PDB file of N, CA and C in Angstrom:
ATOM      1  N   MET A   8      17.278   7.170   2.227  1.00 36.00           N
ATOM      2  CA  MET A   8      16.487   6.822   3.380  1.00 36.00           C
ATOM      3  C   MET A   8      16.510   5.315   3.599  1.00 36.00           C
ATOM      4  N   GLY A   9      16.454   4.535   2.550  1.00 40.00           N
ATOM      5  CA  GLY A   9      16.546   3.089   2.672  1.00 40.00           C
ATOM      6  C   GLY A   9      15.369   2.473   3.403  1.00 40.00           C
ATOM      7  N   ILE A  10      15.590   1.336   3.990  1.00 41.00           N
ATOM      8  CA  ILE A  10      14.523   0.584   4.643  1.00 41.00           C
ATOM      9  C   ILE A  10      14.460   0.844   6.138  1.00 41.00           C
ATOM     10  N   ALA A  11      15.341   1.644   6.677  1.00 39.00           N
ATOM     11  CA  ALA A  11      15.432   1.843   8.119  1.00 39.00           C
ATOM     12  C   ALA A  11      14.115   2.300   8.747  1.00 39.00           C
ATOM     13  N   TYR A  12      13.340   3.102   8.046  1.00 42.00           N
ATOM     14  CA  TYR A  12      12.108   3.619   8.643  1.00 42.00           C
ATOM     15  C   TYR A  12      11.085   2.521   8.903  1.00 42.00           C
ATOM     16  N   LEU A  13      11.198   1.383   8.255  1.00 42.00           N
ATOM     17  CA  LEU A  13      10.261   0.288   8.491  1.00 42.00           C
ATOM     18  C   LEU A  13      10.484  -0.382   9.841  1.00 42.00           C
ATOM     19  N   ALA A  14      11.647  -0.179  10.436  1.00 38.00           N
ATOM     20  CA  ALA A  14      11.962  -0.829  11.697  1.00 38.00           C
ATOM     21  C   ALA A  14      11.017  -0.413  12.819  1.00 38.00           C
ATOM     22  N   SER A  15      10.476   0.785  12.757  1.00 38.00           N
ATOM     23  CA  SER A  15       9.599   1.259  13.825  1.00 38.00           C
ATOM     24  C   SER A  15       8.133   0.927  13.563  1.00 38.00           C
ATOM     25  N   GLU A  16       7.822   0.260  12.484  1.00 44.00           N
ATOM     26  CA  GLU A  16       6.462  -0.071  12.125  1.00 44.00           C
ATOM     27  C   GLU A  16       6.281  -1.574  12.074  1.00 44.00           C
ATOM     28  N   VAL A  17       5.055  -2.008  12.185  1.00 44.00           N
ATOM     29  CA  VAL A  17       4.760  -3.419  12.003  1.00 44.00           C
ATOM     30  C   VAL A  17       4.333  -3.607  10.552  1.00 44.00           C
ATOM     31  N   LEU A  18       5.133  -4.310   9.815  1.00 48.00           N
ATOM     32  CA  LEU A  18       4.830  -4.566   8.408  1.00 48.00           C
ATOM     33  C   LEU A  18       3.751  -5.629   8.335  1.00 48.00           C
ATOM     34  N   THR A  19       2.626  -5.283   7.717  1.00 49.00           N
ATOM     35  CA  THR A  19       1.534  -6.246   7.648  1.00 49.00           C
ATOM     36  C   THR A  19       1.396  -6.903   6.290  1.00 49.00           C
ATOM     37  N   SER A  20       1.831  -6.230   5.239  1.00 49.00           N
ATOM     38  CA  SER A  20       1.659  -6.807   3.918  1.00 49.00           C
ATOM     39  C   SER A  20       2.579  -6.126   2.918  1.00 49.00           C
ATOM     40  N   SER A  21       3.025  -6.884   1.940  1.00 53.00           N
ATOM     41  CA  SER A  21       3.820  -6.292   0.867  1.00 53.00           C
ATOM     42  C   SER A  21       3.585  -7.093  -0.406  1.00 53.00           C
ATOM     43  N   THR A  22       3.775  -6.424  -1.527  1.00 57.00           N
ATOM     44  CA  THR A  22       3.627  -7.079  -2.821  1.00 57.00           C
ATOM     45  C   THR A  22       4.540  -6.367  -3.815  1.00 57.00           C
ATOM     46  N   ARG A  23       5.035  -7.103  -4.787  1.00 59.00           N
ATOM     47  CA  ARG A  23       5.977  -6.538  -5.740  1.00 59.00           C
ATOM     48  C   ARG A  23       5.401  -6.620  -7.155  1.00 59.00           C
ATOM     49  N   HIS A  24       5.584  -5.553  -7.913  1.00 60.00           N
ATOM     50  CA  HIS A  24       5.217  -5.566  -9.323  1.00 60.00           C
ATOM     51  C   HIS A  24       6.365  -4.952 -10.092  1.00 60.00           C
ATOM     52  N   SER A  25       6.965  -5.736 -10.962  1.00 69.00           N
ATOM     53  CA  SER A  25       8.066  -5.253 -11.786  1.00 69.00           C
ATOM     54  C   SER A  25       9.155  -4.671 -10.900  1.00 69.00           C
ATOM     55  N   SER A  26       9.419  -3.380 -11.016  1.00 82.00           N
ATOM     56  CA  SER A  26      10.499  -2.767 -10.248  1.00 82.00           C
ATOM     57  C   SER A  26       9.990  -1.983  -9.046  1.00 82.00           C
ATOM     58  N   ARG A  27       8.721  -2.183  -8.668  1.00 84.00           N
ATOM     59  CA  ARG A  27       8.156  -1.457  -7.526  1.00 84.00           C
ATOM     60  C   ARG A  27       7.681  -2.420  -6.445  1.00 84.00           C
ATOM     61  N   LEU A  28       7.773  -1.974  -5.218  1.00 86.00           N
ATOM     62  CA  LEU A  28       7.331  -2.742  -4.072  1.00 86.00           C
ATOM     63  C   LEU A  28       6.292  -1.922  -3.322  1.00 86.00           C
ATOM     64  N   ALA A  29       5.139  -2.506  -3.040  1.00 87.00           N
ATOM     65  CA  ALA A  29       4.107  -1.835  -2.242  1.00 87.00           C
ATOM     66  C   ALA A  29       4.154  -2.418  -0.844  1.00 87.00           C
ATOM     67  N   VAL A  30       4.122  -1.542   0.147  1.00 87.00           N
ATOM     68  CA  VAL A  30       4.236  -1.958   1.537  1.00 87.00           C
ATOM     69  C   VAL A  30       3.115  -1.315   2.336  1.00 87.00           C
ATOM     70  N   GLY A  31       2.392  -2.119   3.104  1.00 87.00           N
ATOM     71  CA  GLY A  31       1.368  -1.604   4.004  1.00 87.00           C
ATOM     72  C   GLY A  31       1.753  -1.950   5.426  1.00 87.00           C
ATOM     73  N   SER A  32       1.441  -1.067   6.357  1.00 85.00           N
ATOM     74  CA  SER A  32       1.837  -1.312   7.739  1.00 85.00           C
ATOM     75  C   SER A  32       0.669  -1.097   8.696  1.00 85.00           C
ATOM     76  N   ALA A  33       0.823  -1.618   9.898  1.00 82.00           N
ATOM     77  CA  ALA A  33      -0.231  -1.555  10.908  1.00 82.00           C
ATOM     78  C   ALA A  33      -0.522  -0.132  11.351  1.00 82.00           C
ATOM     79  N   ASP A  34       0.392   0.784  11.122  1.00 84.00           N
ATOM     80  CA  ASP A  34       0.142   2.174  11.521  1.00 84.00           C
ATOM     81  C   ASP A  34      -0.649   2.944  10.466  1.00 84.00           C
ATOM     82  N   GLY A  35      -1.141   2.253   9.430  1.00 85.00           N
ATOM     83  CA  GLY A  35      -2.015   2.875   8.442  1.00 85.00           C
ATOM     84  C   GLY A  35      -1.318   3.600   7.319  1.00 85.00           C
ATOM     85  N   VAL A  36      -0.083   3.229   7.028  1.00 88.00           N
ATOM     86  CA  VAL A  36       0.673   3.875   5.961  1.00 88.00           C
ATOM     87  C   VAL A  36       0.902   2.875   4.826  1.00 88.00           C
ATOM     88  N   VAL A  37       0.666   3.338   3.597  1.00 89.00           N
ATOM     89  CA  VAL A  37       0.965   2.554   2.393  1.00 89.00           C
ATOM     90  C   VAL A  37       2.083   3.286   1.668  1.00 89.00           C
ATOM     91  N   ARG A  38       3.105   2.538   1.270  1.00 89.00           N
ATOM     92  CA  ARG A  38       4.228   3.131   0.540  1.00 89.00           C
ATOM     93  C   ARG A  38       4.488   2.338  -0.728  1.00 89.00           C
ATOM     94  N   VAL A  39       4.882   3.035  -1.776  1.00 89.00           N
ATOM     95  CA  VAL A  39       5.401   2.391  -2.980  1.00 89.00           C
ATOM     96  C   VAL A  39       6.886   2.726  -3.014  1.00 89.00           C
ATOM     97  N   LEU A  40       7.706   1.686  -3.076  1.00 88.00           N
ATOM     98  CA  LEU A  40       9.153   1.833  -3.048  1.00 88.00           C
ATOM     99  C   LEU A  40       9.755   1.367  -4.365  1.00 88.00           C
ATOM    100  N   ASP A  41      10.877   1.955  -4.739  1.00 86.00           N
ATOM    101  CA  ASP A  41      11.660   1.461  -5.864  1.00 86.00           C
ATOM    102  C   ASP A  41      12.195   0.090  -5.464  1.00 86.00           C
ATOM    103  N   GLY A  42      11.986  -0.902  -6.282  1.00 82.00           N
ATOM    104  CA  GLY A  42      12.379  -2.263  -5.952  1.00 82.00           C
ATOM    105  C   GLY A  42      13.868  -2.478  -5.821  1.00 82.00           C
ATOM    106  N   ALA A  43      14.675  -1.669  -6.480  1.00 84.00           N
ATOM    107  CA  ALA A  43      16.123  -1.834  -6.424  1.00 84.00           C
ATOM    108  C   ALA A  43      16.753  -1.041  -5.279  1.00 84.00           C
ATOM    109  N   THR A  44      16.312   0.200  -5.110  1.00 88.00           N
ATOM    110  CA  THR A  44      16.958   1.086  -4.129  1.00 88.00           C
ATOM    111  C   THR A  44      16.156   1.241  -2.838  1.00 88.00           C
ATOM    112  N   LEU A  45      14.899   0.842  -2.850  1.00 87.00           N
ATOM    113  CA  LEU A  45      13.954   1.013  -1.744  1.00 87.00           C
ATOM    114  C   LEU A  45      13.650   2.483  -1.443  1.00 87.00           C
ATOM    115  N   ALA A  46      13.950   3.353  -2.402  1.00 92.00           N
ATOM    116  CA  ALA A  46      13.599   4.768  -2.261  1.00 92.00           C
ATOM    117  C   ALA A  46      12.081   4.900  -2.355  1.00 92.00           C
ATOM    118  N   GLU A  47      11.517   5.725  -1.491  1.00 92.00           N
ATOM    119  CA  GLU A  47      10.077   5.929  -1.483  1.00 92.00           C
ATOM    120  C   GLU A  47       9.636   6.719  -2.707  1.00 92.00           C
ATOM    121  N   GLN A  48       8.662   6.172  -3.447  1.00 91.00           N
ATOM    122  CA  GLN A  48       8.134   6.841  -4.631  1.00 91.00           C
ATOM    123  C   GLN A  48       6.793   7.496  -4.356  1.00 91.00           C
ATOM    124  N   ALA A  49       6.009   6.930  -3.435  1.00 92.00           N
ATOM    125  CA  ALA A  49       4.699   7.482  -3.082  1.00 92.00           C
ATOM    126  C   ALA A  49       4.341   7.014  -1.678  1.00 92.00           C
ATOM    127  N   LYS A  50       3.495   7.798  -1.006  1.00 92.00           N
ATOM    128  CA  LYS A  50       3.107   7.480   0.365  1.00 92.00           C
ATOM    129  C   LYS A  50       1.669   7.931   0.601  1.00 92.00           C
ATOM    130  N   LEU A  51       0.885   7.078   1.256  1.00 91.00           N
ATOM    131  CA  LEU A  51      -0.487   7.394   1.622  1.00 91.00           C
ATOM    132  C   LEU A  51      -0.645   7.085   3.104  1.00 91.00           C
ATOM    133  N   GLU A  52      -1.126   8.059   3.861  1.00 90.00           N
ATOM    134  CA  GLU A  52      -1.339   7.876   5.295  1.00 90.00           C
ATOM    135  C   GLU A  52      -2.835   7.902   5.595  1.00 90.00           C
ATOM    136  N   GLY A  53      -3.217   7.383   6.745  1.00 85.00           N
ATOM    137  CA  GLY A  53      -4.594   7.478   7.188  1.00 85.00           C
ATOM    138  C   GLY A  53      -5.464   6.279   6.886  1.00 85.00           C
ATOM    139  N   VAL A  54      -4.875   5.195   6.411  1.00 83.00           N
ATOM    140  CA  VAL A  54      -5.630   3.958   6.197  1.00 83.00           C
ATOM    141  C   VAL A  54      -5.621   3.206   7.527  1.00 83.00           C
ATOM    142  N   ARG A  55      -6.770   2.754   7.969  1.00 80.00           N
ATOM    143  CA  ARG A  55      -6.822   2.079   9.274  1.00 80.00           C
ATOM    144  C   ARG A  55      -6.210   0.684   9.190  1.00 80.00           C
ATOM    145  N   GLU A  56      -5.082   0.487   9.795  1.00 84.00           N
ATOM    146  CA  GLU A  56      -4.363  -0.783   9.881  1.00 84.00           C
ATOM    147  C   GLU A  56      -4.433  -1.610   8.602  1.00 84.00           C
ATOM    148  N   VAL A  57      -3.480  -1.395   7.724  1.00 87.00           N
ATOM    149  CA  VAL A  57      -3.405  -2.096   6.442  1.00 87.00           C
ATOM    150  C   VAL A  57      -3.221  -3.596   6.696  1.00 87.00           C
ATOM    151  N   THR A  58      -4.057  -4.403   6.043  1.00 86.00           N
ATOM    152  CA  THR A  58      -3.962  -5.855   6.193  1.00 86.00           C
ATOM    153  C   THR A  58      -3.482  -6.550   4.935  1.00 86.00           C
ATOM    154  N   SER A  59      -3.645  -5.896   3.776  1.00 86.00           N
ATOM    155  CA  SER A  59      -3.227  -6.529   2.524  1.00 86.00           C
ATOM    156  C   SER A  59      -3.020  -5.479   1.441  1.00 86.00           C
ATOM    157  N   VAL A  60      -2.111  -5.784   0.538  1.00 88.00           N
ATOM    158  CA  VAL A  60      -1.869  -4.957  -0.641  1.00 88.00           C
ATOM    159  C   VAL A  60      -1.645  -5.880  -1.830  1.00 88.00           C
ATOM    160  N   ALA A  61      -2.139  -5.475  -3.006  1.00 88.00           N
ATOM    161  CA  ALA A  61      -1.967  -6.306  -4.201  1.00 88.00           C
ATOM    162  C   ALA A  61      -1.996  -5.430  -5.445  1.00 88.00           C
ATOM    163  N   TRP A  62      -1.049  -5.639  -6.338  1.00 88.00           N
ATOM    164  CA  TRP A  62      -0.994  -4.919  -7.617  1.00 88.00           C
ATOM    165  C   TRP A  62      -1.976  -5.535  -8.603  1.00 88.00           C
ATOM    166  N   SER A  63      -2.519  -4.707  -9.489  1.00 88.00           N
ATOM    167  CA  SER A  63      -3.262  -5.234 -10.641  1.00 88.00           C
ATOM    168  C   SER A  63      -2.251  -5.870 -11.579  1.00 88.00           C
ATOM    169  N   SER A  64      -2.718  -6.699 -12.487  1.00 86.00           N
ATOM    170  CA  SER A  64      -1.790  -7.405 -13.381  1.00 86.00           C
ATOM    171  C   SER A  64      -0.978  -6.467 -14.261  1.00 86.00           C
ATOM    172  N   ASP A  65      -1.525  -5.282 -14.576  1.00 87.00           N
ATOM    173  CA  ASP A  65      -0.783  -4.329 -15.403  1.00 87.00           C
ATOM    174  C   ASP A  65       0.030  -3.326 -14.573  1.00 87.00           C
ATOM    175  N   GLY A  66      -0.067  -3.390 -13.253  1.00 85.00           N
ATOM    176  CA  GLY A  66       0.708  -2.517 -12.386  1.00 85.00           C
ATOM    177  C   GLY A  66       0.204  -1.086 -12.287  1.00 85.00           C
ATOM    178  N   LYS A  67      -0.958  -0.823 -12.862  1.00 90.00           N
ATOM    179  CA  LYS A  67      -1.477   0.541 -12.860  1.00 90.00           C
ATOM    180  C   LYS A  67      -2.304   0.858 -11.615  1.00 90.00           C
ATOM    181  N   ARG A  68      -2.775  -0.179 -10.928  1.00 92.00           N
ATOM    182  CA  ARG A  68      -3.595   0.026  -9.743  1.00 92.00           C
ATOM    183  C   ARG A  68      -3.077  -0.839  -8.598  1.00 92.00           C
ATOM    184  N   LEU A  69      -3.355  -0.368  -7.389  1.00 91.00           N
ATOM    185  CA  LEU A  69      -2.970  -1.087  -6.187  1.00 91.00           C
ATOM    186  C   LEU A  69      -4.205  -1.215  -5.302  1.00 91.00           C
ATOM    187  N   ALA A  70      -4.555  -2.433  -4.915  1.00 92.00           N
ATOM    188  CA  ALA A  70      -5.668  -2.656  -3.995  1.00 92.00           C
ATOM    189  C   ALA A  70      -5.106  -2.747  -2.587  1.00 92.00           C
ATOM    190  N   VAL A  71      -5.756  -2.034  -1.660  1.00 92.00           N
ATOM    191  CA  VAL A  71      -5.301  -2.003  -0.273  1.00 92.00           C
ATOM    192  C   VAL A  71      -6.474  -2.380   0.623  1.00 92.00           C
ATOM    193  N   GLY A  72      -6.322  -3.463   1.370  1.00 89.00           N
ATOM    194  CA  GLY A  72      -7.340  -3.883   2.328  1.00 89.00           C
ATOM    195  C   GLY A  72      -6.960  -3.391   3.712  1.00 89.00           C
ATOM    196  N   SER A  73      -7.972  -3.077   4.517  1.00 87.00           N
ATOM    197  CA  SER A  73      -7.692  -2.570   5.858  1.00 87.00           C
ATOM    198  C   SER A  73      -8.576  -3.237   6.898  1.00 87.00           C
ATOM    199  N   PHE A  74      -8.169  -3.109   8.141  1.00 84.00           N
ATOM    200  CA  PHE A  74      -8.815  -3.753   9.276  1.00 84.00           C
ATOM    201  C   PHE A  74     -10.286  -3.378   9.414  1.00 84.00           C
ATOM    202  N   ASP A  75     -10.666  -2.214   8.921  1.00 83.00           N
ATOM    203  CA  ASP A  75     -12.048  -1.754   9.056  1.00 83.00           C
ATOM    204  C   ASP A  75     -12.971  -2.297   7.958  1.00 83.00           C
ATOM    205  N   GLY A  76     -12.504  -3.275   7.162  1.00 85.00           N
ATOM    206  CA  GLY A  76     -13.332  -3.903   6.142  1.00 85.00           C
ATOM    207  C   GLY A  76     -13.470  -3.102   4.870  1.00 85.00           C
ATOM    208  N   VAL A  77     -12.524  -2.221   4.607  1.00 90.00           N
ATOM    209  CA  VAL A  77     -12.551  -1.385   3.410  1.00 90.00           C
ATOM    210  C   VAL A  77     -11.425  -1.816   2.474  1.00 90.00           C
ATOM    211  N   VAL A  78     -11.747  -1.916   1.184  1.00 92.00           N
ATOM    212  CA  VAL A  78     -10.726  -2.119   0.159  1.00 92.00           C
ATOM    213  C   VAL A  78     -10.692  -0.856  -0.688  1.00 92.00           C
ATOM    214  N   ARG A  79      -9.511  -0.272  -0.813  1.00 92.00           N
ATOM    215  CA  ARG A  79      -9.329   0.916  -1.642  1.00 92.00           C
ATOM    216  C   ARG A  79      -8.562   0.522  -2.897  1.00 92.00           C
ATOM    217  N   VAL A  80      -9.020   1.003  -4.029  1.00 95.00           N
ATOM    218  CA  VAL A  80      -8.292   0.819  -5.276  1.00 95.00           C
ATOM    219  C   VAL A  80      -7.598   2.141  -5.559  1.00 95.00           C
ATOM    220  N   LEU A  81      -6.275   2.102  -5.616  1.00 94.00           N
ATOM    221  CA  LEU A  81      -5.464   3.305  -5.740  1.00 94.00           C
ATOM    222  C   LEU A  81      -4.723   3.334  -7.063  1.00 94.00           C
ATOM    223  N   ASP A  82      -4.442   4.531  -7.556  1.00 93.00           N
ATOM    224  CA  ASP A  82      -3.548   4.700  -8.696  1.00 93.00           C
ATOM    225  C   ASP A  82      -2.175   4.197  -8.258  1.00 93.00           C
ATOM    226  N   GLY A  83      -1.563   3.339  -9.033  1.00 87.00           N
ATOM    227  CA  GLY A  83      -0.291   2.730  -8.653  1.00 87.00           C
ATOM    228  C   GLY A  83       0.876   3.681  -8.574  1.00 87.00           C
ATOM    229  N   ALA A  84       0.794   4.808  -9.240  1.00 87.00           N
ATOM    230  CA  ALA A  84       1.901   5.773  -9.221  1.00 87.00           C
ATOM    231  C   ALA A  84       1.719   6.843  -8.150  1.00 87.00           C
ATOM    232  N   THR A  85       0.499   7.363  -8.026  1.00 90.00           N
ATOM    233  CA  THR A  85       0.264   8.502  -7.127  1.00 90.00           C
ATOM    234  C   THR A  85      -0.403   8.113  -5.819  1.00 90.00           C
ATOM    235  N   LEU A  86      -0.994   6.925  -5.754  1.00 91.00           N
ATOM    236  CA  LEU A  86      -1.791   6.432  -4.633  1.00 91.00           C
ATOM    237  C   LEU A  86      -3.082   7.225  -4.436  1.00 91.00           C
ATOM    238  N   ALA A  87      -3.507   7.939  -5.467  1.00 94.00           N
ATOM    239  CA  ALA A  87      -4.807   8.619  -5.421  1.00 94.00           C
ATOM    240  C   ALA A  87      -5.903   7.561  -5.446  1.00 94.00           C
ATOM    241  N   GLU A  88      -6.921   7.730  -4.602  1.00 94.00           N
ATOM    242  CA  GLU A  88      -8.006   6.764  -4.523  1.00 94.00           C
ATOM    243  C   GLU A  88      -8.868   6.808  -5.782  1.00 94.00           C
ATOM    244  N   GLN A  89      -9.085   5.639  -6.402  1.00 96.00           N
ATOM    245  CA  GLN A  89      -9.920   5.530  -7.595  1.00 96.00           C
ATOM    246  C   GLN A  89     -11.269   4.900  -7.281  1.00 96.00           C
ATOM    247  N   ALA A  90     -11.304   4.041  -6.269  1.00 96.00           N
ATOM    248  CA  ALA A  90     -12.553   3.388  -5.870  1.00 96.00           C
ATOM    249  C   ALA A  90     -12.426   2.930  -4.427  1.00 96.00           C
ATOM    250  N   LYS A  91     -13.574   2.752  -3.780  1.00 93.00           N
ATOM    251  CA  LYS A  91     -13.585   2.323  -2.373  1.00 93.00           C
ATOM    252  C   LYS A  91     -14.747   1.360  -2.174  1.00 93.00           C
ATOM    253  N   LEU A  92     -14.428   0.177  -1.661  1.00 89.00           N
ATOM    254  CA  LEU A  92     -15.433  -0.844  -1.364  1.00 89.00           C
ATOM    255  C   LEU A  92     -15.523  -0.970   0.153  1.00 89.00           C
ATOM    256  N   GLU A  93     -16.709  -0.780   0.717  1.00 87.00           N
ATOM    257  CA  GLU A  93     -16.864  -0.781   2.170  1.00 87.00           C
ATOM    258  C   GLU A  93     -17.742  -1.933   2.638  1.00 87.00           C
ATOM    259  N   GLY A  94     -17.641  -2.253   3.927  1.00 79.00           N
ATOM    260  CA  GLY A  94     -18.498  -3.265   4.549  1.00 79.00           C
ATOM    261  C   GLY A  94     -18.157  -4.687   4.177  1.00 79.00           C
ATOM    262  N   LEU A  95     -16.899  -4.971   3.913  1.00 68.00           N
ATOM    263  CA  LEU A  95     -16.494  -6.297   3.436  1.00 68.00           C
ATOM    264  C   LEU A  95     -16.057  -7.235   4.541  1.00 68.00           C
ATOM    265  N   GLY A  96     -16.021  -6.794   5.777  1.00 63.00           N
ATOM    266  CA  GLY A  96     -15.507  -7.646   6.868  1.00 63.00           C
ATOM    267  C   GLY A  96     -13.998  -7.697   6.810  1.00 63.00           C
ATOM    268  N   ASP A  97     -13.423  -8.806   7.243  1.00 59.00           N
ATOM    269  CA  ASP A  97     -11.964  -8.953   7.240  1.00 59.00           C
ATOM    270  C   ASP A  97     -11.455  -9.060   5.808  1.00 59.00           C
ATOM    271  N   VAL A  98     -10.523  -8.176   5.463  1.00 55.00           N
ATOM    272  CA  VAL A  98      -9.942  -8.209   4.112  1.00 55.00           C
ATOM    273  C   VAL A  98      -8.449  -8.313   4.145  1.00 55.00           C
TER     274      VAL A  98
END
């Protein structure tokens, strides 16, 4: 699949940890990609306009900020939500 699918989206934020790349886009999709091949490893939809993404230092969690003032802490492998912080304003 490669990176071609990103062409139709507005990339708002990306961060790299080791061999993985996390990408958030304005259409509310978060993806974890293989850093070498850009193959999609995980995908989460339904986040309102992703504004920021950041890996934890150990790479086990991914923080995702969104336009609605919510920060989600996700499992870095599955993107399952582990925690949610609301009412933070611009993140």
